[in-house]
mmCIF file of C-alpha atoms in Angstrom:
data_model
loop_
_atom_site.group_PDB
_atom_site.id
_atom_site.type_symbol
_atom_site.label_atom_id
_atom_site.label_comp_id
_atom_site.label_asym_id
_atom_site.label_seq_id
_atom_site.Cartn_x
_atom_site.Cartn_y
_atom_site.Cartn_z
ATOM 1 C CA MET A 11 -162.068 -66.512 172.967
ATOM 2 C CA LYS A 12 -159.201 -64.194 172.106
ATOM 3 C CA SER A 13 -159.904 -60.545 172.872
ATOM 4 C CA ARG A 14 -157.733 -58.971 170.201
ATOM 5 C CA LEU A 15 -158.082 -58.963 166.444
ATOM 6 C CA GLY A 16 -155.968 -61.399 164.523
ATOM 7 C CA LYS A 17 -153.734 -60.588 161.589
ATOM 8 C CA LEU A 18 -153.682 -61.733 157.976
ATOM 9 C CA PHE A 19 -150.201 -62.569 156.673
ATOM 10 C CA LEU A 20 -149.528 -62.757 152.936
ATOM 11 C CA VAL A 21 -146.600 -65.134 152.608
ATOM 12 C CA PRO A 22 -144.666 -65.484 149.321
ATOM 13 C CA THR A 23 -143.549 -68.994 148.395
ATOM 14 C CA PRO A 24 -140.781 -70.046 145.975
ATOM 15 C CA VAL A 25 -141.491 -69.783 142.253
ATOM 16 C CA GLY A 26 -139.082 -72.640 141.559
ATOM 17 C CA ASN A 27 -136.163 -73.119 143.917
ATOM 18 C CA LEU A 28 -137.111 -74.082 147.477
ATOM 19 C CA GLU A 29 -133.994 -72.262 148.720
ATOM 20 C CA ASP A 30 -135.802 -69.001 147.945
ATOM 21 C CA MET A 31 -138.069 -69.541 150.964
ATOM 22 C CA THR A 32 -137.210 -67.028 153.707
ATOM 23 C CA PHE A 33 -136.628 -67.837 157.384
ATOM 24 C CA ARG A 34 -139.362 -65.369 158.258
ATOM 25 C CA ALA A 35 -141.871 -67.041 155.961
ATOM 26 C CA ILE A 36 -141.184 -70.426 157.545
ATOM 27 C CA ARG A 37 -141.597 -69.001 161.053
ATOM 28 C CA VAL A 38 -144.888 -67.279 160.225
ATOM 29 C CA LEU A 39 -146.325 -70.419 158.616
ATOM 30 C CA LYS A 40 -145.420 -72.399 161.735
ATOM 31 C CA GLU A 41 -146.909 -69.847 164.135
ATOM 32 C CA VAL A 42 -150.255 -68.905 162.555
ATOM 33 C CA ASP A 43 -153.500 -70.626 163.503
ATOM 34 C CA LEU A 44 -154.418 -71.463 159.909
ATOM 35 C CA ILE A 45 -152.912 -71.453 156.424
ATOM 36 C CA LEU A 46 -155.076 -70.607 153.413
ATOM 37 C CA ALA A 47 -153.635 -72.384 150.380
ATOM 38 C CA GLU A 48 -154.493 -72.070 146.697
ATOM 39 C CA ASP A 49 -153.924 -75.829 146.272
ATOM 40 C CA THR A 50 -153.497 -77.811 149.487
ATOM 41 C CA ARG A 51 -151.792 -80.672 147.626
ATOM 42 C CA THR A 52 -149.121 -78.405 146.144
ATOM 43 C CA SER A 53 -148.661 -76.498 149.396
ATOM 44 C CA GLY A 54 -148.567 -79.745 151.363
ATOM 45 C CA ILE A 55 -145.315 -80.659 149.613
ATOM 46 C CA LEU A 56 -143.827 -77.279 150.539
ATOM 47 C CA LEU A 57 -144.918 -77.488 154.175
ATOM 48 C CA LYS A 58 -143.603 -81.026 154.531
ATOM 49 C CA HIS A 59 -140.218 -79.980 153.127
ATOM 50 C CA PHE A 60 -139.857 -77.282 155.793
ATOM 51 C CA GLN A 61 -141.382 -79.434 158.546
ATOM 52 C CA ILE A 62 -144.347 -77.105 158.945
ATOM 53 C CA GLU A 63 -147.152 -78.984 160.663
ATOM 54 C CA ASN A 64 -150.112 -76.655 160.511
ATOM 55 C CA ARG A 65 -153.722 -76.718 159.431
ATOM 56 C CA MET A 66 -154.521 -75.772 155.853
ATOM 57 C CA MET A 67 -157.756 -74.692 154.217
ATOM 58 C CA SER A 68 -158.390 -74.383 150.483
ATOM 59 C CA HIS A 69 -158.682 -70.777 149.263
ATOM 60 C CA HIS A 70 -158.700 -70.236 145.506
ATOM 61 C CA LYS A 71 -160.447 -68.189 142.831
ATOM 62 C CA PHE A 72 -163.368 -70.612 142.658
ATOM 63 C CA ASN A 73 -164.300 -70.497 146.341
ATOM 64 C CA GLU A 74 -162.848 -67.250 147.719
ATOM 65 C CA HIS A 75 -166.132 -65.342 147.409
ATOM 66 C CA LYS A 76 -167.941 -67.953 149.510
ATOM 67 C CA SER A 77 -165.249 -68.401 152.173
ATOM 68 C CA LEU A 78 -164.407 -64.705 152.572
ATOM 69 C CA GLY A 79 -166.895 -63.941 155.344
ATOM 70 C CA ALA A 80 -165.909 -66.940 157.449
ATOM 71 C CA VAL A 81 -162.207 -66.135 157.179
ATOM 72 C CA VAL A 82 -162.690 -62.492 158.194
ATOM 73 C CA SER A 83 -164.815 -63.615 161.149
ATOM 74 C CA ARG A 84 -162.029 -65.895 162.356
ATOM 75 C CA LEU A 85 -159.563 -63.011 162.084
ATOM 76 C CA GLN A 86 -161.920 -60.752 164.030
ATOM 77 C CA MET A 87 -162.100 -63.391 166.762
ATOM 78 C CA GLY A 88 -158.334 -63.279 167.159
ATOM 79 C CA GLU A 89 -156.945 -65.961 164.893
ATOM 80 C CA ASN A 90 -153.802 -65.255 162.882
ATOM 81 C CA ILE A 91 -154.091 -66.565 159.335
ATOM 82 C CA ALA A 92 -151.547 -66.867 156.518
ATOM 83 C CA LEU A 93 -152.399 -66.827 152.817
ATOM 84 C CA ILE A 94 -150.135 -68.575 150.316
ATOM 85 C CA SER A 95 -150.453 -69.250 146.595
ATOM 86 C CA ASP A 96 -148.966 -72.145 144.653
ATOM 87 C CA ALA A 97 -145.912 -70.008 143.896
ATOM 88 C CA GLY A 98 -144.867 -66.394 144.338
ATOM 89 C CA THR A 99 -146.601 -63.573 146.179
ATOM 90 C CA PRO A 100 -150.356 -63.878 146.813
ATOM 91 C CA ALA A 101 -152.573 -61.415 144.906
ATOM 92 C CA ILE A 102 -150.074 -61.053 142.033
ATOM 93 C CA SER A 103 -152.105 -62.854 139.344
ATOM 94 C CA ASP A 104 -153.293 -65.163 142.146
ATOM 95 C CA PRO A 105 -156.053 -65.004 144.780
ATOM 96 C CA GLY A 106 -155.481 -62.399 147.472
ATOM 97 C CA PHE A 107 -156.994 -59.055 146.549
ATOM 98 C CA LEU A 108 -160.510 -59.845 147.750
ATOM 99 C CA ILE A 109 -159.465 -61.027 151.195
ATOM 100 C CA VAL A 110 -157.064 -58.113 151.676
ATOM 101 C CA ARG A 111 -159.800 -55.644 150.765
ATOM 102 C CA ALA A 112 -162.254 -57.365 153.104
ATOM 103 C CA CYS A 113 -159.733 -57.237 155.957
ATOM 104 C CA VAL A 114 -158.994 -53.558 155.389
ATOM 105 C CA GLU A 115 -162.712 -52.779 155.413
ATOM 106 C CA ALA A 116 -163.167 -54.811 158.620
ATOM 107 C CA GLY A 117 -160.266 -53.144 160.396
ATOM 108 C CA VAL A 118 -158.143 -56.314 160.428
ATOM 109 C CA GLU A 119 -154.387 -55.787 160.111
ATOM 110 C CA VAL A 120 -152.702 -57.141 156.981
ATOM 111 C CA GLU A 121 -148.985 -57.796 156.645
ATOM 112 C CA CYS A 122 -147.333 -58.852 153.390
ATOM 113 C CA LEU A 123 -143.923 -60.456 153.730
ATOM 114 C CA PRO A 124 -141.288 -59.702 151.070
ATOM 115 C CA GLY A 125 -140.276 -62.630 148.936
ATOM 116 C CA ALA A 126 -140.434 -64.385 145.607
ATOM 117 C CA THR A 127 -142.323 -62.797 142.704
ATOM 118 C CA ALA A 128 -141.606 -64.037 139.188
ATOM 119 C CA PHE A 129 -141.833 -60.709 137.364
ATOM 120 C CA VAL A 130 -139.139 -58.921 139.393
ATOM 121 C CA PRO A 131 -136.140 -61.065 138.339
ATOM 122 C CA ALA A 132 -137.491 -61.217 134.775
ATOM 123 C CA LEU A 133 -137.727 -57.418 134.624
ATOM 124 C CA VAL A 134 -134.317 -56.788 136.162
ATOM 125 C CA ASN A 135 -132.698 -59.484 134.015
ATOM 126 C CA SER A 136 -134.237 -58.223 130.760
ATOM 127 C CA GLY A 137 -131.783 -55.405 130.145
ATOM 128 C CA LEU A 138 -134.742 -53.141 129.347
ATOM 129 C CA PRO A 139 -135.411 -49.888 131.258
ATOM 130 C CA ASN A 140 -136.954 -50.634 134.650
ATOM 131 C CA ASP A 141 -137.047 -47.213 136.289
ATOM 132 C CA ARG A 142 -140.666 -47.025 135.123
ATOM 133 C CA PHE A 143 -142.728 -50.042 134.125
ATOM 134 C CA CYS A 144 -146.280 -51.374 134.086
ATOM 135 C CA PHE A 145 -147.465 -54.834 135.070
ATOM 136 C CA GLU A 146 -150.252 -56.318 132.941
ATOM 137 C CA GLY A 147 -150.372 -59.872 134.288
ATOM 138 C CA PHE A 148 -152.136 -62.163 131.806
ATOM 139 C CA LEU A 149 -153.544 -60.518 128.674
ATOM 140 C CA PRO A 150 -157.208 -61.099 127.791
ATOM 141 C CA GLN A 151 -157.424 -64.367 125.866
ATOM 142 C CA LYS A 152 -160.287 -63.324 123.583
ATOM 143 C CA LYS A 153 -162.503 -60.299 124.212
ATOM 144 C CA GLY A 154 -160.451 -57.129 124.464
ATOM 145 C CA ARG A 155 -157.184 -58.750 123.437
ATOM 146 C CA GLN A 156 -156.630 -56.735 120.264
ATOM 147 C CA THR A 157 -157.589 -53.529 122.051
ATOM 148 C CA LYS A 158 -155.051 -54.278 124.787
ATOM 149 C CA LEU A 159 -152.310 -55.035 122.264
ATOM 150 C CA LYS A 160 -152.966 -51.723 120.519
ATOM 151 C CA GLU A 161 -152.716 -49.943 123.889
ATOM 152 C CA LEU A 162 -149.393 -51.643 124.606
ATOM 153 C CA ALA A 163 -148.129 -50.624 121.168
ATOM 154 C CA GLU A 164 -148.320 -46.999 122.334
ATOM 155 C CA GLU A 165 -146.997 -47.641 125.866
ATOM 156 C CA SER A 166 -143.656 -45.900 126.445
ATOM 157 C CA ARG A 167 -142.872 -47.784 129.646
ATOM 158 C CA THR A 168 -141.494 -51.304 129.823
ATOM 159 C CA THR A 169 -144.398 -53.748 130.202
ATOM 160 C CA VAL A 170 -144.386 -57.023 132.123
ATOM 161 C CA ILE A 171 -146.749 -59.771 130.943
ATOM 162 C CA TYR A 172 -147.405 -63.322 132.129
ATOM 163 C CA GLU A 173 -148.033 -65.878 129.406
ATOM 164 C CA SER A 174 -148.669 -69.579 128.933
ATOM 165 C CA PRO A 175 -145.947 -71.508 127.069
ATOM 166 C CA PHE A 176 -148.686 -72.813 124.761
ATOM 167 C CA ARG A 177 -149.676 -69.264 123.707
ATOM 168 C CA LEU A 178 -146.246 -67.610 123.659
ATOM 169 C CA VAL A 179 -145.514 -67.883 119.931
ATOM 170 C CA LYS A 180 -149.066 -66.817 119.061
ATOM 171 C CA THR A 181 -148.766 -63.789 121.345
ATOM 172 C CA LEU A 182 -145.399 -62.802 119.851
ATOM 173 C CA THR A 183 -146.918 -63.140 116.366
ATOM 174 C CA GLN A 184 -149.856 -60.916 117.299
ATOM 175 C CA MET A 185 -147.493 -58.353 118.791
ATOM 176 C CA ILE A 186 -145.503 -58.248 115.562
ATOM 177 C CA GLU A 187 -148.714 -57.612 113.627
ATOM 178 C CA VAL A 188 -149.591 -54.668 115.875
ATOM 179 C CA MET A 189 -146.174 -53.301 116.898
ATOM 180 C CA GLY A 190 -143.820 -54.320 114.092
ATOM 181 C CA GLU A 191 -140.881 -56.714 114.085
ATOM 182 C CA THR A 192 -138.249 -54.548 115.763
ATOM 183 C CA ARG A 193 -139.829 -53.910 119.166
ATOM 184 C CA LYS A 194 -137.496 -55.193 121.914
ATOM 185 C CA VAL A 195 -138.623 -58.042 124.137
ATOM 186 C CA SER A 196 -137.149 -60.362 126.747
ATOM 187 C CA VAL A 197 -138.767 -63.698 127.569
ATOM 188 C CA SER A 198 -137.847 -65.541 130.761
ATOM 189 C CA ARG A 199 -139.061 -69.017 131.589
ATOM 190 C CA GLU A 200 -138.642 -71.399 134.518
ATOM 191 C CA ILE A 201 -137.365 -68.585 136.756
ATOM 192 C CA SER A 202 -135.335 -69.871 139.705
ATOM 193 C CA LYS A 203 -135.484 -73.447 138.397
ATOM 194 C CA VAL A 204 -132.753 -75.695 136.995
ATOM 195 C CA HIS A 205 -133.588 -74.948 133.352
ATOM 196 C CA GLU A 206 -134.082 -71.195 133.737
ATOM 197 C CA GLU A 207 -133.675 -69.368 130.438
ATOM 198 C CA THR A 208 -133.925 -65.788 129.214
ATOM 199 C CA VAL A 209 -134.122 -64.965 125.497
ATOM 200 C CA ARG A 210 -133.681 -61.336 124.448
ATOM 201 C CA GLY A 211 -134.013 -59.621 121.081
ATOM 202 C CA THR A 212 -136.584 -58.146 118.755
ATOM 203 C CA LEU A 213 -140.089 -59.569 118.619
ATOM 204 C CA VAL A 214 -139.343 -61.448 115.409
ATOM 205 C CA GLU A 215 -136.014 -62.812 116.682
ATOM 206 C CA VAL A 216 -137.559 -64.128 119.884
ATOM 207 C CA LYS A 217 -140.559 -65.554 118.005
ATOM 208 C CA ASN A 218 -138.269 -67.394 115.595
ATOM 209 C CA TYR A 219 -136.277 -68.806 118.515
ATOM 210 C CA PHE A 220 -139.294 -70.221 120.315
ATOM 211 C CA GLU A 221 -140.767 -71.587 117.079
ATOM 212 C CA SER A 222 -137.711 -73.845 116.849
ATOM 213 C CA HIS A 223 -137.383 -74.309 120.623
ATOM 214 C CA PRO A 224 -140.929 -74.923 121.955
ATOM 215 C CA PRO A 225 -141.062 -73.375 125.439
ATOM 216 C CA LYS A 226 -141.974 -75.184 128.640
ATOM 217 C CA GLY A 227 -142.760 -73.863 132.105
ATOM 218 C CA GLU A 228 -143.935 -70.525 133.436
ATOM 219 C CA ILE A 229 -143.334 -67.553 131.103
ATOM 220 C CA VAL A 230 -142.690 -63.885 131.865
ATOM 221 C CA MET A 231 -142.516 -61.480 128.919
ATOM 222 C CA VAL A 232 -140.852 -58.092 129.305
ATOM 223 C CA LEU A 233 -141.787 -55.812 126.424
ATOM 224 C CA GLY A 234 -139.807 -52.698 125.632
ATOM 225 C CA GLY A 235 -141.713 -49.437 125.417
ATOM 226 C CA CYS A 236 -142.353 -47.615 122.173
ATOM 227 C CA GLU A 237 -139.957 -44.868 121.239
ATOM 228 C CA VAL A 238 -141.508 -41.473 121.898
#
């Protein structure tokens, strides 16, 4: 049995282009004792591409509460474990928070590697102020949605939102109803992929564009703040 505590590594994975994988991330995934993956099938393709032959265990939002104790115990016994999501940085709208909190409470060291996160290039590429911003992740789909939209209508900072391509036009329409047509917005899709696209303009301009060009792929909305 190992005498020291292990370490939990949070390892970002590419959001689209495999070339965005860092040398450090590859090394860590090769060296750890176990890899926790949101979807082992998706991650298996990534590991095979980088010739990473390591054990994986499923760790996602449906089982993380049950597996948490066992994972922390393995870390306390000296194993080094990496957590990856299907794409991007773990815990950013993906599983990760619960295990990090549990490790902190148990005195287990946590190290998050820098790497791919979809909202950063979308924010920087938007042309909207990014010295101060807030990250909302996915908006509530039903309960609390209108309340959240009204809060965002009064937000002076730039706001970053994740959205499904199937709900994008509906969300833009609801924003127009609450915020008016002229609020600035930038919508990026398929970040880091071959068909990456960013559409900028007012809420009504961007809505009209995507009504005639149905969006596909992952969506990041960057909403301009209200004028104070």
